[in-house]
Amino acid sequence: MADSSFDIVSKVERQEVDNALNQAAKEISQRYDFKGVGASISWSGDKILMEANSEDRVKAVLDVFQSKLIKRGISLKALDAGEPQLSGKEYKLFASIEEGISQDNAKKVAKIIRDEGPKGVKAQVQGDELRVSSKSRDDLQTVIALLKGKDFDFALQFVNYR
């Protein structure tokens, strides 16, 4: 019998991020507490740019955006937001969406699978994802449960379960 396997990835659907950003921009343009503070949110290349006339307001814009990401089912671990910076009279905050599992993080996950997972489960790094395989599908379910119980500083999804 062939081995069963699944892939561990860290991907974000760009369209969902775009939808969350558009919803946040609409809410910011309509909310009373954002009137007259020059608050805005938009794409700036592959980063997200948030602007307002005070540090508190730009953090509030970030908060609105984060709530829209959560409603769209996107993990906040994928959002890498910097600190507000004063630029002229405006405060700017840049955020980026992190995708892919770095080599170091993939090795950490593979080590956890080796040390704490069932025997006979193999994990191998393939680019920015991790392939986990085993003869037993039950062992794979155990590995998924084990990893869901851990708190990583990056988002994980489990795909291609076969």
mmCIF file of C-alpha atoms in Angstrom:
data_model
loop_
_atom_site.group_PDB
_atom_site.id
_atom_site.type_symbol
_atom_site.label_atom_id
_atom_site.label_comp_id
_atom_site.label_asym_id
_atom_site.label_seq_id
_atom_site.Cartn_x
_atom_site.Cartn_y
_atom_site.Cartn_z
ATOM 1 C CA MET A 1 0.000 0.000 0.000
ATOM 2 C CA ALA A 2 1.300 3.468 -0.873
ATOM 3 C CA ASP A 3 2.111 6.047 1.772
ATOM 4 C CA SER A 4 -0.508 8.653 2.634
ATOM 5 C CA SER A 5 0.691 12.238 2.866
ATOM 6 C CA PHE A 6 -0.239 15.879 3.313
ATOM 7 C CA ASP A 7 1.560 19.214 2.918
ATOM 8 C CA ILE A 8 2.012 21.876 5.568
ATOM 9 C CA VAL A 9 1.997 25.332 3.980
ATOM 10 C CA SER A 10 1.718 28.962 5.027
ATOM 11 C CA LYS A 11 -0.259 30.679 2.300
ATOM 12 C CA VAL A 12 -2.696 33.580 2.235
ATOM 13 C CA GLU A 13 -5.293 34.106 -0.457
ATOM 14 C CA ARG A 14 -4.411 37.495 -1.957
ATOM 15 C CA GLN A 15 -8.022 38.166 -3.018
ATOM 16 C CA GLU A 16 -9.251 37.760 0.572
ATOM 17 C CA VAL A 17 -6.605 40.232 1.804
ATOM 18 C CA ASP A 18 -7.693 42.642 -0.940
ATOM 19 C CA ASN A 19 -11.337 42.268 0.093
ATOM 20 C CA ALA A 20 -10.463 42.888 3.761
ATOM 21 C CA LEU A 21 -8.466 45.979 2.769
ATOM 22 C CA ASN A 22 -11.365 47.350 0.700
ATOM 23 C CA GLN A 23 -13.811 46.737 3.554
ATOM 24 C CA ALA A 24 -11.477 48.482 6.004
ATOM 25 C CA ALA A 25 -11.069 51.449 3.631
ATOM 26 C CA LYS A 26 -14.850 51.765 3.323
ATOM 27 C CA GLU A 27 -15.359 51.628 7.101
ATOM 28 C CA ILE A 28 -12.583 54.199 7.673
ATOM 29 C CA SER A 29 -14.146 56.589 5.144
ATOM 30 C CA GLN A 30 -17.550 56.299 6.862
ATOM 31 C CA ARG A 31 -16.714 56.220 10.566
ATOM 32 C CA TYR A 32 -17.233 59.409 12.560
ATOM 33 C CA ASP A 33 -14.036 59.085 14.632
ATOM 34 C CA PHE A 34 -11.934 59.004 11.438
ATOM 35 C CA LYS A 35 -13.435 62.211 9.984
ATOM 36 C CA GLY A 36 -10.866 64.958 9.415
ATOM 37 C CA VAL A 37 -7.798 62.959 10.522
ATOM 38 C CA GLY A 38 -6.612 62.011 7.030
ATOM 39 C CA ALA A 39 -6.976 58.303 7.770
ATOM 40 C CA SER A 40 -6.493 55.956 4.822
ATOM 41 C CA ILE A 41 -5.419 52.426 3.961
ATOM 42 C CA SER A 42 -4.182 51.234 0.566
ATOM 43 C CA TRP A 43 -1.755 48.984 -1.286
ATOM 44 C CA SER A 44 1.722 50.409 -1.810
ATOM 45 C CA GLY A 45 3.435 47.896 -4.057
ATOM 46 C CA ASP A 46 3.243 44.590 -2.207
ATOM 47 C CA LYS A 47 2.930 46.295 1.192
ATOM 48 C CA ILE A 48 -0.125 47.807 2.851
ATOM 49 C CA LEU A 49 0.159 51.506 3.734
ATOM 50 C CA MET A 50 -1.901 53.013 6.553
ATOM 51 C CA GLU A 51 -1.863 56.781 7.119
ATOM 52 C CA ALA A 52 -3.382 59.199 9.651
ATOM 53 C CA ASN A 53 -2.452 62.452 11.392
ATOM 54 C CA SER A 54 -1.707 60.874 14.799
ATOM 55 C CA GLU A 55 -0.079 57.704 16.055
ATOM 56 C CA ASP A 56 -3.267 56.600 17.839
ATOM 57 C CA ARG A 57 -5.382 57.048 14.688
ATOM 58 C CA VAL A 58 -2.974 55.033 12.505
ATOM 59 C CA LYS A 59 -3.052 52.234 15.113
ATOM 60 C CA ALA A 60 -6.861 52.398 15.024
ATOM 61 C CA VAL A 61 -6.712 51.980 11.220
ATOM 62 C CA LEU A 62 -4.538 48.878 11.767
ATOM 63 C CA ASP A 63 -7.087 47.579 14.298
ATOM 64 C CA VAL A 64 -9.946 47.996 11.788
ATOM 65 C CA PHE A 65 -7.896 46.166 9.130
ATOM 66 C CA GLN A 66 -7.064 43.326 11.546
ATOM 67 C CA SER A 67 -10.746 42.867 12.423
ATOM 68 C CA LYS A 68 -11.604 42.636 8.704
ATOM 69 C CA LEU A 69 -8.834 40.015 8.184
ATOM 70 C CA ILE A 70 -10.229 37.919 11.035
ATOM 71 C CA LYS A 71 -13.753 38.080 9.596
ATOM 72 C CA ARG A 72 -12.352 36.830 6.267
ATOM 73 C CA GLY A 73 -10.620 33.873 7.961
ATOM 74 C CA ILE A 74 -7.025 35.098 7.551
ATOM 75 C CA SER A 75 -4.665 34.455 10.455
ATOM 76 C CA LEU A 76 -3.121 37.590 11.968
ATOM 77 C CA LYS A 77 0.162 35.642 12.187
ATOM 78 C CA ALA A 78 0.476 36.242 8.428
ATOM 79 C CA LEU A 79 0.315 40.034 8.958
ATOM 80 C CA ASP A 80 3.662 41.667 9.722
ATOM 81 C CA ALA A 81 2.962 45.252 10.805
ATOM 82 C CA GLY A 82 5.771 47.697 11.560
ATOM 83 C CA GLU A 83 5.744 50.649 13.929
ATOM 84 C CA PRO A 84 4.078 53.977 13.063
ATOM 85 C CA GLN A 85 6.601 56.455 11.664
ATOM 86 C CA LEU A 86 6.249 60.218 11.452
ATOM 87 C CA SER A 87 6.568 61.419 7.863
ATOM 88 C CA GLY A 88 6.076 65.163 7.641
ATOM 89 C CA LYS A 89 2.774 65.814 9.400
ATOM 90 C CA GLU A 90 1.439 62.316 8.749
ATOM 91 C CA TYR A 91 2.015 59.072 10.592
ATOM 92 C CA LYS A 92 2.574 56.100 8.288
ATOM 93 C CA LEU A 93 2.474 52.406 9.102
ATOM 94 C CA PHE A 94 3.583 49.716 6.659
ATOM 95 C CA ALA A 95 2.409 46.122 6.921
ATOM 96 C CA SER A 96 3.193 43.102 4.774
ATOM 97 C CA ILE A 97 1.624 39.690 4.321
ATOM 98 C CA GLU A 98 4.072 36.861 5.077
ATOM 99 C CA GLU A 99 3.769 33.703 2.985
ATOM 100 C CA GLY A 100 5.731 30.487 2.866
ATOM 101 C CA ILE A 101 7.498 28.621 5.644
ATOM 102 C CA SER A 102 11.146 29.629 6.055
ATOM 103 C CA GLN A 103 13.812 26.886 6.177
ATOM 104 C CA ASP A 104 14.359 27.443 9.919
ATOM 105 C CA ASN A 105 10.645 27.241 10.726
ATOM 106 C CA ALA A 106 10.240 24.148 8.518
ATOM 107 C CA LYS A 107 13.103 22.461 10.408
ATOM 108 C CA LYS A 108 11.444 23.336 13.759
ATOM 109 C CA VAL A 109 8.152 21.785 12.636
ATOM 110 C CA ALA A 110 9.937 18.681 11.265
ATOM 111 C CA LYS A 111 11.807 18.288 14.585
ATOM 112 C CA ILE A 112 8.540 18.458 16.549
ATOM 113 C CA ILE A 113 7.031 15.808 14.263
ATOM 114 C CA ARG A 114 10.101 13.562 14.719
ATOM 115 C CA ASP A 115 10.317 14.038 18.502
ATOM 116 C CA GLU A 116 6.649 14.078 19.539
ATOM 117 C CA GLY A 117 4.819 12.494 16.613
ATOM 118 C CA PRO A 118 4.085 8.800 16.032
ATOM 119 C CA LYS A 119 6.886 6.525 14.845
ATOM 120 C CA GLY A 120 7.090 5.934 11.097
ATOM 121 C CA VAL A 121 6.018 9.470 10.148
ATOM 122 C CA LYS A 122 8.448 11.196 7.786
ATOM 123 C CA ALA A 123 8.650 14.974 7.270
ATOM 124 C CA GLN A 124 10.686 16.500 4.451
ATOM 125 C CA VAL A 125 11.189 20.145 3.495
ATOM 126 C CA GLN A 126 10.219 20.972 -0.090
ATOM 127 C CA GLY A 127 10.928 24.623 -0.843
ATOM 128 C CA ASP A 128 8.611 26.750 1.287
ATOM 129 C CA GLU A 129 6.400 23.842 2.373
ATOM 130 C CA LEU A 130 6.715 20.612 4.331
ATOM 131 C CA ARG A 131 5.557 17.159 3.111
ATOM 132 C CA VAL A 132 4.522 14.743 5.849
ATOM 133 C CA SER A 133 4.032 11.080 4.913
ATOM 134 C CA SER A 134 3.209 7.845 6.679
ATOM 135 C CA LYS A 135 1.760 4.397 5.954
ATOM 136 C CA SER A 136 -1.045 5.059 8.451
ATOM 137 C CA ARG A 137 -3.650 7.784 7.881
ATOM 138 C CA ASP A 138 -4.356 7.744 11.622
ATOM 139 C CA ASP A 139 -0.747 8.773 12.283
ATOM 140 C CA LEU A 140 -1.187 11.715 9.902
ATOM 141 C CA GLN A 141 -4.344 12.779 11.766
ATOM 142 C CA THR A 142 -2.354 12.586 15.008
ATOM 143 C CA VAL A 143 0.382 14.824 13.530
ATOM 144 C CA ILE A 144 -2.215 17.408 12.404
ATOM 145 C CA ALA A 145 -3.756 17.430 15.903
ATOM 146 C CA LEU A 146 -0.275 17.737 17.458
ATOM 147 C CA LEU A 147 0.656 20.726 15.275
ATOM 148 C CA LYS A 148 -2.703 22.458 15.793
ATOM 149 C CA GLY A 149 -2.042 22.246 19.542
ATOM 150 C CA LYS A 150 1.307 24.025 19.211
ATOM 151 C CA ASP A 151 1.572 27.827 19.084
ATOM 152 C CA PHE A 152 3.820 28.843 16.192
ATOM 153 C CA ASP A 153 4.610 32.464 15.294
ATOM 154 C CA PHE A 154 3.526 31.792 11.692
ATOM 155 C CA ALA A 155 0.278 30.549 10.163
ATOM 156 C CA LEU A 156 -0.048 26.879 9.134
ATOM 157 C CA GLN A 157 -2.496 25.227 6.759
ATOM 158 C CA PHE A 158 -2.746 21.536 5.932
ATOM 159 C CA VAL A 159 -3.390 20.753 2.240
ATOM 160 C CA ASN A 160 -3.214 17.871 -0.291
ATOM 161 C CA TYR A 161 -4.291 15.235 2.238
ATOM 162 C CA ARG A 162 -4.242 11.937 0.357
#
